[in-house]
Coordinates of C-alpha atoms and ligand atoms in Angstrom, one line a residue:
Chain A
X1 CA 61.7 97.0 23.5
X2 CA 60.1 99.6 21.2
X3 CA 62.5 102.6 20.8
X4 CA 66.0 101.8 19.2
X5 CA 68.7 102.6 21.6
X6 CA 71.1 102.4 18.7
X7 CA 70.5 102.9 15.2
X8 CA 73.0 102.4 12.5
X9 CA 72.1 103.7 9.1
X10 CA 73.7 102.7 5.9
X11 CA 77.2 102.5 7.3
X12 CA 80.0 101.8 5.0
X13 CA 83.7 101.4 6.4
X14 CA 87.1 100.5 4.8
X15 CA 90.3 100.1 6.7
X16 CA 93.1 102.3 5.4
X17 CA 95.1 100.8 2.5
X18 CA 92.4 98.1 2.2
X19 CA 90.6 97.2 -1.1
X20 CA 87.7 95.4 0.2
X21 CA 85.0 97.4 2.4
X22 CA 85.0 95.8 5.8
X23 CA 81.3 97.0 6.2
X24 CA 78.9 97.7 3.2
X25 CA 75.6 99.4 3.7
X26 CA 75.0 98.1 6.9
X27 CA 71.8 99.1 8.8
X28 CA 70.4 97.8 11.9
X29 CA 68.6 98.8 15.1
X30 CA 69.4 97.7 18.7
X31 CA 66.7 97.9 21.0
X32 CA 66.9 98.9 24.9
X33 CA 67.2 95.8 27.1
X34 CA 67.6 93.1 24.4
X35 CA 70.2 90.6 24.0
X36 CA 71.7 90.7 20.3
X37 CA 73.9 88.0 19.1
X38 CA 75.9 88.7 15.9
X39 CA 77.4 85.9 13.9
X40 CA 79.4 85.5 10.9
X41 CA 82.4 84.1 9.3
X42 CA 85.9 85.0 10.3
X43 CA 86.5 88.5 8.6
X44 CA 83.0 89.2 8.1
X45 CA 83.1 92.7 9.7
X46 CA 81.9 91.8 13.3
X47 CA 84.7 93.3 15.3
X48 CA 84.7 96.2 13.0
X49 CA 81.2 97.0 13.7
X50 CA 82.0 96.8 17.5
X51 CA 84.7 99.2 16.8
X52 CA 82.5 101.6 15.1
X53 CA 79.9 101.4 17.8
X54 CA 82.7 102.7 20.4
X55 CA 84.0 105.4 18.1
X56 CA 87.1 103.6 17.7
X57 CA 86.8 103.9 14.0
X58 CA 84.4 106.2 12.1
X59 CA 82.1 105.4 9.3
X60 CA 83.1 106.5 5.8
X61 CA 79.5 107.0 5.0
X62 CA 76.2 106.7 6.9
X63 CA 75.6 107.5 10.6
X64 CA 75.3 106.0 14.0
X65 CA 73.1 107.3 16.5
X66 CA 73.4 106.1 20.4
X67 CA 70.8 107.2 22.4
X68 CA 70.1 111.0 22.0
X69 CA 73.4 111.4 20.5
X70 CA 74.9 111.0 17.1
X71 CA 78.3 109.4 17.2
X72 CA 81.0 111.9 15.9
X73 CA 84.4 112.9 16.7
X74 CA 83.0 115.5 19.2
X75 CA 80.5 113.2 21.0
X76 CA 82.6 110.2 21.1
X77 CA 83.5 110.7 24.8
X78 CA 79.9 111.0 25.8
X79 CA 78.8 108.2 23.8
X80 CA 81.7 105.9 25.0
X81 CA 80.4 106.2 28.3
X82 CA 77.1 104.7 27.3
X83 CA 79.0 101.5 25.8
X84 CA 81.3 99.0 27.4
X85 CA 83.2 96.7 25.5
X86 CA 84.7 93.3 26.7
X87 CA 87.4 92.0 24.0
X88 CA 88.6 88.5 23.2
X89 CA 91.9 88.3 24.8
X90 CA 91.7 88.3 28.5
X91 CA 95.4 89.4 28.9
X92 CA 95.4 92.2 26.3
X93 CA 92.8 94.2 28.1
X94 CA 94.1 94.1 31.6
X95 CA 95.5 97.4 32.0
X96 CA 96.2 97.6 36.0
X97 CA 98.9 95.9 37.8
X98 CA 96.2 94.4 40.3
X99 CA 92.6 93.4 39.9
X100 CA 91.3 96.7 41.7
X101 CA 93.9 98.8 39.6
X102 CA 92.3 97.4 36.6
X103 CA 88.8 98.0 37.6
X104 CA 89.8 101.5 38.7
X105 CA 91.5 102.4 35.4
X106 CA 88.3 103.3 33.7
X107 CA 87.2 105.2 36.7
X108 CA 90.4 107.2 36.8
X109 CA 90.0 108.1 33.1
X110 CA 86.6 109.7 33.9
X111 CA 87.7 111.7 36.6
X112 CA 85.8 110.0 39.3
X113 CA 86.3 111.0 43.0
X114 CA 88.5 108.6 45.1
X115 CA 85.7 108.0 47.7
X116 CA 83.3 106.9 44.9
X117 CA 86.0 104.9 43.1
X118 CA 86.8 102.7 46.1
X119 CA 83.1 102.0 46.4
X120 CA 82.5 101.3 42.7
X121 CA 85.5 99.0 42.5
X122 CA 84.3 97.0 45.4
X123 CA 80.7 96.9 44.0
X124 CA 81.3 95.8 40.6
X125 CA 83.9 93.3 41.6
X126 CA 81.3 91.9 44.0
X127 CA 78.8 91.7 41.0
X128 CA 81.1 89.1 39.3
X129 CA 82.1 87.5 42.3
X130 CA 85.5 88.6 42.2
X131 CA 85.5 90.5 45.5
X132 CA 88.0 88.3 47.2
X133 CA 90.7 89.0 44.4
X134 CA 91.2 92.7 45.0
X135 CA 95.0 92.7 45.3
X136 CA 95.7 89.8 43.0
X137 CA 97.9 90.2 40.0
X138 CA 96.7 89.2 36.4
X139 CA 99.1 86.3 36.0
X140 CA 97.7 84.6 39.2
X141 CA 94.2 84.5 37.5
X142 CA 92.5 82.1 35.2
X143 CA 91.2 83.4 31.7
X144 CA 87.7 83.4 33.1
X145 CA 88.5 85.3 36.1
X146 CA 90.4 87.8 34.2
X147 CA 87.2 88.2 31.7
X148 CA 85.2 88.6 34.9
X149 CA 87.4 91.3 36.0
X150 CA 87.2 93.1 32.5
X151 CA 83.5 92.9 32.7
X152 CA 83.8 94.4 36.3
X153 CA 85.8 97.2 34.8
X154 CA 83.0 97.8 32.1
X155 CA 80.0 97.9 34.7
X156 CA 81.9 100.2 36.9
X157 CA 81.5 102.7 34.2
X158 CA 77.7 102.1 34.4
X159 CA 77.1 101.8 30.7
X160 CA 73.8 101.0 29.1
X161 CA 75.1 98.7 26.6
X162 CA 77.8 96.0 26.8
X163 CA 79.6 94.8 23.8
X164 CA 81.2 91.4 24.1
X165 CA 83.5 90.7 21.0
X166 CA 84.2 87.0 21.3
X167 CA 84.7 87.5 25.1
X168 CA 84.3 83.9 25.8
X169 CA 86.1 82.1 22.9
X170 CA 89.5 81.7 24.8
X171 CA 87.9 80.2 27.8
X172 CA 87.1 76.5 28.6
X173 CA 83.6 75.6 28.8
X174 CA 83.4 76.1 32.6
X175 CA 85.0 79.6 32.4
X176 CA 82.7 80.4 29.5
X177 CA 79.4 79.3 31.5
X178 CA 80.5 81.4 34.5
X179 CA 81.3 84.6 32.3
X180 CA 77.9 84.2 30.6
X181 CA 76.0 83.6 33.8
X182 CA 77.6 86.8 35.1
X183 CA 76.2 88.7 32.1
X184 CA 73.0 87.3 32.2
X185 CA 72.6 88.4 35.9
X186 CA 73.9 91.9 35.2
X187 CA 71.4 92.2 32.3
X188 CA 68.5 91.3 34.6
X189 CA 69.6 93.6 37.3
X190 CA 70.5 96.5 35.6
X191 CA 68.2 96.4 32.3
X192 CA 71.5 96.4 30.2
X193 CA 71.5 95.7 26.7
X194 CA 73.9 93.1 25.4
X195 CA 75.4 92.7 22.0
X196 CA 77.3 89.5 21.9
X197 CA 79.7 88.8 18.9
X198 CA 80.3 85.1 18.9
X199 CA 81.1 81.9 17.0
X200 CA 79.2 79.9 19.7
X201 CA 76.1 79.1 18.2
X202 CA 74.7 77.4 21.3
X203 CA 75.2 80.9 23.1
X204 CA 73.6 82.9 20.0
X205 CA 70.6 80.5 20.4
X206 CA 69.8 81.9 23.8
X207 CA 69.7 85.6 22.3
X208 CA 66.7 87.5 21.9
X209 CA 67.5 88.5 18.3
X210 CA 70.2 87.5 15.9
X211 CA 72.1 89.2 13.0
X212 CA 74.1 87.3 10.4
X213 CA 76.8 89.3 8.9
X214 CA 78.3 87.9 5.5
X215 CA 81.4 89.7 3.9
X216 CA 80.7 92.9 5.5
X217 CA 76.8 92.9 4.6
X218 CA 73.9 92.3 6.8
X219 CA 72.7 88.8 5.6
X220 CA 69.7 88.3 7.8
X221 CA 68.4 89.3 11.1
X222 CA 65.7 87.5 13.1
X223 CA 65.0 85.5 16.2
X224 CA 67.3 82.6 16.9
X225 CA 64.4 80.3 15.6
X226 CA 64.0 82.0 12.5
X227 CA 67.9 82.1 11.7
X228 CA 68.5 78.5 12.3
X229 CA 65.7 77.4 10.0
X230 CA 68.0 78.7 7.3
X231 CA 70.0 75.6 7.9
X232 CA 72.0 74.9 4.7
X233 CA 72.3 78.6 3.8
X234 CA 74.2 79.2 7.2
X235 CA 76.6 76.1 6.2
X236 CA 77.3 77.8 3.1
X237 CA 78.1 81.0 4.8
X238 CA 80.6 79.2 6.8
X239 CA 78.5 78.7 10.1
X240 CA 77.4 75.7 11.6
X241 CA 74.0 75.0 13.3
X242 CA 73.4 73.9 16.9
X243 CA 73.6 70.5 17.7
X244 CA 69.7 70.1 18.8
X245 CA 68.8 71.8 15.6
X246 CA 70.9 69.3 13.6
X247 CA 69.4 66.3 15.4
X248 CA 65.8 67.2 15.1
X249 CA 66.5 67.7 11.4
X250 CA 68.0 64.3 11.1
X251 CA 65.2 62.8 13.0
X252 CA 62.5 64.3 10.8
X253 CA 64.4 62.9 7.7
X254 CA 64.0 59.6 9.5
X255 CA 60.4 59.9 9.5
X256 CA 60.3 60.7 13.4
X257 CA 57.8 63.5 13.9
X258 CA 59.8 66.3 15.9
X259 CA 57.4 69.2 15.3
X260 CA 59.9 72.0 15.2
X261 CA 63.6 72.6 15.4
X262 CA 64.5 72.6 18.9
X263 CA 67.1 75.3 20.1
X264 CA 68.0 73.6 23.4
X265 CA 68.8 70.1 24.0
X266 CA 66.2 70.0 27.0
X267 CA 63.4 71.1 24.8
X268 CA 64.1 68.6 22.3
X269 CA 64.6 65.9 24.9
X270 CA 61.3 66.6 26.6
X271 CA 59.6 66.4 23.2
X272 CA 61.2 63.1 22.4
X273 CA 60.2 61.3 25.8
X274 CA 56.7 62.5 25.9
X275 CA 56.2 61.9 22.0
X276 CA 54.5 58.4 22.7
X277 CA 52.3 59.3 25.7
X278 CA 50.6 61.9 23.7
X279 CA 49.0 59.3 21.4
Chain B
X1 CA 120.7 82.2 40.1
X2 CA 117.3 84.0 39.3
X3 CA 116.1 83.0 42.7
X4 CA 119.2 84.5 44.5
X5 CA 119.0 87.8 42.7
X6 CA 117.6 90.6 45.0
X7 CA 117.6 93.5 42.7
X8 CA 114.3 94.6 41.7
X9 CA 112.6 92.0 44.1
X10 CA 110.1 92.7 46.8
X11 CA 109.9 91.1 50.1
X12 CA 106.5 91.7 51.8
X13 CA 106.7 92.3 55.4
X14 CA 105.3 94.6 58.2
X15 CA 108.0 96.8 59.0
X16 CA 108.4 100.7 59.5
X17 CA 110.3 100.7 56.1
X18 CA 107.6 98.9 54.4
X19 CA 105.0 101.4 56.0
X20 CA 106.9 104.4 54.6
X21 CA 106.0 106.4 51.7
X22 CA 107.6 105.7 48.5
X23 CA 108.4 109.4 48.1
X24 CA 110.1 109.7 51.4
X25 CA 112.0 106.5 50.5
X26 CA 113.0 107.8 47.2
X27 CA 114.2 111.2 48.7
X28 CA 116.0 109.4 51.5
X29 CA 118.0 107.0 49.2
X30 CA 118.7 109.9 47.0
X31 CA 119.9 112.1 50.0
X32 CA 121.9 109.0 51.3
X33 CA 123.8 108.8 47.9
X34 CA 125.1 112.5 48.6
X35 CA 125.6 112.1 52.4
X36 CA 127.8 109.1 52.1
X37 CA 130.4 111.3 50.3
X38 CA 130.7 113.5 53.5
X39 CA 132.5 110.7 55.5
X40 CA 136.2 110.9 55.3
X41 CA 137.5 109.2 58.4
X42 CA 137.1 106.1 60.5
X43 CA 134.4 107.8 62.8
X44 CA 132.4 109.2 59.9
X45 CA 132.3 105.9 58.3
X46 CA 131.4 104.3 61.5
X47 CA 128.4 106.4 61.9
X48 CA 127.5 105.5 58.4
X49 CA 128.0 101.9 59.0
X50 CA 125.7 101.8 62.3
X51 CA 123.0 104.1 60.6
X52 CA 122.9 101.4 57.6
X53 CA 122.6 98.5 59.9
X54 CA 119.9 100.3 61.9
X55 CA 117.9 100.6 58.4
X56 CA 118.5 96.9 57.5
X57 CA 117.3 96.0 60.9
X58 CA 114.2 98.1 60.8
X59 CA 113.2 96.6 57.3
X60 CA 112.9 93.2 58.6
X61 CA 114.4 91.8 55.5
X62 CA 115.8 88.3 56.5
X63 CA 119.6 89.0 57.0
X64 CA 120.6 85.7 55.2
X65 CA 118.4 86.5 52.4
X66 CA 120.0 90.0 52.0
X67 CA 123.5 89.2 52.3
X68 CA 123.0 86.0 50.3
X69 CA 121.7 88.1 47.4
X70 CA 124.7 90.4 47.7
X71 CA 127.3 87.7 47.0
X72 CA 128.2 89.2 43.5
X73 CA 128.7 92.7 45.2
X74 CA 131.0 91.0 47.9
X75 CA 133.3 90.0 45.1
X76 CA 133.2 93.5 43.5
X77 CA 133.8 95.0 46.7
X78 CA 136.7 92.8 47.3
X79 CA 138.1 93.5 43.9
X80 CA 137.8 97.3 44.5
X81 CA 139.7 96.8 47.8
X82 CA 142.5 94.9 46.2
X83 CA 142.9 97.3 43.3
X84 CA 143.5 100.0 46.0
X85 CA 145.9 97.9 48.0
X86 CA 148.2 97.5 45.1
X87 CA 148.0 100.7 43.2
X88 CA 147.9 103.5 45.9
X89 CA 151.4 104.3 46.8
X90 CA 151.3 106.8 49.7
X91 CA 152.0 107.0 53.2
X92 CA 154.0 104.5 55.2
X93 CA 154.7 101.0 54.0
X94 CA 153.0 98.6 56.3
X95 CA 153.5 95.4 54.6
X96 CA 156.3 94.1 52.3
X97 CA 156.8 90.6 51.0
X98 CA 158.8 90.1 47.7
X99 CA 157.4 92.6 45.1
X100 CA 154.3 93.2 47.1
X101 CA 154.3 96.4 49.0
X102 CA 151.3 97.7 50.8
X103 CA 151.0 101.3 51.9
X104 CA 149.0 102.8 54.8
X105 CA 146.9 105.1 52.5
X106 CA 146.3 102.3 50.1
X107 CA 144.6 100.2 53.0
X108 CA 142.7 103.2 54.2
X109 CA 141.4 104.3 51.0
X110 CA 140.6 100.8 49.7
X111 CA 138.6 100.0 52.8
X112 CA 136.9 103.5 52.7
X113 CA 135.9 103.4 49.2
X114 CA 134.8 99.6 49.2
X115 CA 132.8 100.5 52.2
X116 CA 131.1 103.4 50.6
X117 CA 130.3 101.3 47.6
X118 CA 128.8 98.5 49.7
X119 CA 126.7 100.8 51.7
X120 CA 125.2 102.5 48.7
X121 CA 124.2 99.1 47.2
X122 CA 122.8 97.9 50.6
X123 CA 120.5 101.1 50.8
X124 CA 119.2 101.1 47.4
X125 CA 118.5 97.4 47.8
X126 CA 116.5 98.2 50.9
X127 CA 114.3 100.6 48.8
X128 CA 113.4 97.9 46.2
X129 CA 113.1 95.2 48.8
X130 CA 110.7 97.2 50.8
X131 CA 108.7 98.9 48.1
X132 CA 106.5 97.4 45.4
X133 CA 107.6 98.5 41.9
X134 CA 104.1 100.1 41.6
X135 CA 104.7 102.1 44.5
X136 CA 107.9 103.4 43.3
X137 CA 106.2 104.2 40.0
X138 CA 103.7 106.2 41.8
X139 CA 106.3 107.8 44.0
X140 CA 108.4 108.9 41.0
X141 CA 105.3 110.2 39.2
X142 CA 104.4 112.6 42.1
X143 CA 107.7 113.6 43.0
X144 CA 108.4 114.5 39.3
X145 CA 104.8 116.2 39.0
X146 CA 106.5 119.8 39.0
X147 CA 108.4 118.9 35.7
X148 CA 105.0 118.8 33.9
X149 CA 105.1 122.5 33.7
X150 CA 108.0 122.2 31.3
X151 CA 106.1 119.7 29.4
X152 CA 108.0 116.7 30.5
X153 CA 105.7 113.6 30.0
X154 CA 105.5 112.4 33.6
X155 CA 102.2 110.8 33.7
X156 CA 103.1 109.1 30.3
X157 CA 106.3 107.7 31.5
X158 CA 104.8 106.4 34.7
X159 CA 101.9 104.7 32.8
X160 CA 104.6 103.1 30.5
X161 CA 106.4 101.8 33.7
X162 CA 103.2 100.4 35.3
X163 CA 102.2 98.7 32.0
X164 CA 105.8 97.2 31.6
X165 CA 105.6 95.9 35.2
X166 CA 102.2 94.4 34.6
X167 CA 103.3 92.7 31.4
X168 CA 106.5 91.4 32.7
X169 CA 105.2 88.1 34.3
X170 CA 102.9 87.7 31.2
X171 CA 105.8 87.8 28.8
X172 CA 107.8 85.3 30.9
X173 CA 104.9 83.0 30.4
X174 CA 104.8 83.5 26.8
X175 CA 108.5 83.0 26.5
X176 CA 108.0 79.8 28.3
X177 CA 105.4 78.7 26.0
X178 CA 107.3 79.6 22.9
X179 CA 110.4 77.8 24.1
X180 CA 108.2 74.6 24.5
X181 CA 106.7 75.2 21.1
X182 CA 110.0 75.4 19.5
X183 CA 111.8 72.5 21.5
X184 CA 109.0 70.5 20.2
X185 CA 110.0 71.6 16.5
X186 CA 113.7 70.6 17.5
X187 CA 115.4 73.7 18.5
X188 CA 117.8 73.1 21.3
X189 CA 118.1 76.0 23.8
X190 CA 120.5 74.4 26.4
X191 CA 123.7 72.7 25.5
X192 CA 125.6 72.9 22.1
X193 CA 128.1 75.3 21.1
X194 CA 127.5 79.1 22.0
X195 CA 127.1 79.8 18.2
X196 CA 124.3 77.4 18.0
X197 CA 122.6 78.6 21.2
X198 CA 122.9 82.3 20.1
X199 CA 121.1 81.2 16.9
X200 CA 118.4 79.4 18.7
X201 CA 117.3 82.6 20.3
X202 CA 116.1 83.9 17.1
X203 CA 113.0 81.5 16.7
X204 CA 112.4 82.8 20.3
X205 CA 112.6 86.4 19.9
X206 CA 110.5 86.8 16.6
X207 CA 107.4 85.1 17.8
X208 CA 107.9 87.2 21.0
X209 CA 108.2 90.4 19.3
X210 CA 105.4 89.8 17.0
X211 CA 103.3 88.8 19.9
X212 CA 104.2 91.8 22.0
X213 CA 103.2 94.3 19.0
X214 CA 99.7 92.3 18.7
X215 CA 99.2 93.0 22.5
X216 CA 100.2 96.6 22.6
X217 CA 97.7 97.4 19.8
X218 CA 94.9 95.4 21.4
X219 CA 95.8 97.0 24.7
X220 CA 95.6 100.4 23.4
X221 CA 92.2 99.7 21.9
X222 CA 90.9 98.4 25.2
X223 CA 92.3 101.4 27.1
X224 CA 90.7 104.0 24.7
X225 CA 87.5 101.9 25.0
X226 CA 87.6 102.5 28.6
X227 CA 88.0 106.3 28.3
X228 CA 91.7 106.8 28.4
X229 CA 92.5 110.0 26.8
X230 CA 95.9 111.1 28.5
X231 CA 96.6 112.4 31.9
X232 CA 94.5 115.4 31.8
X233 CA 91.6 115.3 34.2
X234 CA 92.4 111.9 35.5
X235 CA 92.0 111.1 39.2
X236 CA 94.0 108.8 41.3
X237 CA 92.8 105.4 42.8
X238 CA 96.0 104.5 44.7
X239 CA 97.0 107.1 47.2
X240 CA 100.4 107.7 49.0
X241 CA 100.3 108.8 52.8
X242 CA 103.1 110.7 54.4
X243 CA 103.2 109.5 58.0
X244 CA 105.1 110.3 61.1
X245 CA 107.5 107.6 60.1
X246 CA 108.5 109.6 56.9
X247 CA 109.2 112.6 58.8
X248 CA 111.3 111.1 61.4
X249 CA 113.2 108.9 58.9
X250 CA 114.3 112.0 57.0
X251 CA 115.0 114.0 60.1
X252 CA 117.2 111.1 61.3
X253 CA 119.2 111.3 58.0
X254 CA 119.5 115.3 58.5
X255 CA 121.1 114.4 62.0
X256 CA 123.4 111.8 60.5
X257 CA 124.5 114.4 57.9
X258 CA 125.2 116.9 60.6
X259 CA 127.2 114.6 62.7
X260 CA 129.4 113.7 59.6
X261 CA 129.9 117.4 59.0
X262 CA 131.0 117.6 62.7
X263 CA 133.3 114.7 62.7
X264 CA 134.9 114.8 59.3
X265 CA 138.4 115.7 59.1
Ligands
LIG301 N1 93.3 96.8 11.4 C1 92.9 96.2 10.3 N2 93.7 96.8 9.2 C2 93.2 96.5 7.9 N3 92.3 95.6 7.8 C3 91.6 95.0 8.8 C4 92.1 95.3 10.0 N4 91.1 94.6 11.1 C5 90.2 94.0 10.3 N5 90.7 94.2 8.8 C6 89.8 93.4 7.8 O1 88.6 93.9 7.8 C7 87.6 92.6 7.6 C8 86.8 92.5 8.7 O2 87.4 92.1 10.0 P1 86.8 91.9 11.3 O3 87.9 91.9 12.4 O4 85.6 93.0 11.5 O5 86.1 90.5 11.1 P2 85.4 89.6 12.3 O6 84.1 89.2 11.6 O7 85.6 90.2 13.5 O8 86.4 88.3 12.0 P3 86.7 87.2 13.4 O9 85.5 86.3 13.5 O10 87.9 86.4 12.8 O11 87.0 88.0 14.6 C9 88.7 91.7 7.3 O12 88.6 91.4 5.9 C10 89.9 92.2 7.7 O13 91.1 91.5 7.2
LIG302 MG1 86.6 89.7 15.4

């Protein structure tokens, strides 16, 4: 976690025909092997940032360095191999007619030989526990299953970084948990770097580091503990704070000594039920 | 109605026809369309009927399903037959009743032409019944491969076809959802005068169109993010295999064609 894997320097970006800059002077580093959560209100520029990382758009000013390469139109096909993207809508990123064809799509694009493709398709589907669905068609799958196929398609290409752009926001709680667990396992097994754009603050609270975007600008960066200390400020930015943080704050206002703002329910409960025995 | 339609339906089964390579099936059907026109008398049509029956049986598609699905076609065939009976006035009179006169040539031509029409429909249905749409797409892509040299966008067309195939069920689901949403807002899709019903389609089509454009844009981004940059340098995951069955089936058709030439008058 020392050398930055991605470094974004003073990036400005504006969509064609738009007055406002979608990103203004954004600089940040992403480190090898970390889980970075990006939060911000609707339209704050999160998806735009993701698109820039993948060379789907190019900055107007500033530079983006990925690994050894500077991201430009000449290197985009190389850098794209390092970054896999999972998008929000499970249906609109399913290209193949069946699960296996969808996973193979990215491999075909990269000219991987067939024998290797067969192996990689099988392997990556196994890693997301979808190996039993090889022949299924997308309309026979649930949203969570489709997202897991999308993840399999990404890891089949063996990227170093995986970007989730609200990849779980259209799923029910169970589907969301399934998908996040798969990502956590993959991250452990392959030392991947995860960039998760999310509105789910409970999820963001589990990240190693958080970034808050506000109107196209980097508002704050820090650990989840640091970010959620901001409290009222976050609410002003149109964000919420996780439930356990809210509760511990209210308890403290009532005069109940809860030492710090807990990010997980379990930690808070543990502190509460042992609070008397400590005395 | 939809359940009975057999055009474009695929019936999974284990049969020689199912095992055939889509390329050979496409060639076979195309060749059959030409071969049919060689027949011109009872013997040659007889050979064709036997051949088609042989193909139907070796496809293992349930007969009641096949013929049940072709009901509409039966009516069309009957219609052509009747037209020929009444309007061909050649040869000897074989039947006369009031102003209805039926000539020998009329009967013969009517039967032959409706038979030809029916056999063609049967063979093309067999193609789609025993081949998945995506196999057909692959078959077409590879067969048309030489056209790439004259800059014909073969790969792009095949990709378009496969993406459309993939999105048909999705759009069906979406149509259903929009219909329910609009029904909840008081739009009536069934019943009422025709004019009203046509008007009711508009609040269905507009959201469907807008939704599709959004889908298309997101899909394009997702494809690019996965490294899609056109057909150049791509490898293929799905493979087609030309087997013994394919060669034998094509040979059989050649034999049939030779026999037809021999027996035609
Ligand atoms: N294709 C586009 N063309 C023009 N403007 C766009 C386009 N996409 C986004 N924008 C604008 O750029 C700004 C940032 O949008 P972006 O999609 O990055 O926000 P976001 O943080 O991802 O929001 P959300 O949480 O809703 O996904 C917004 O003001 C938006 O209106
Ligand atoms: Mg977004």
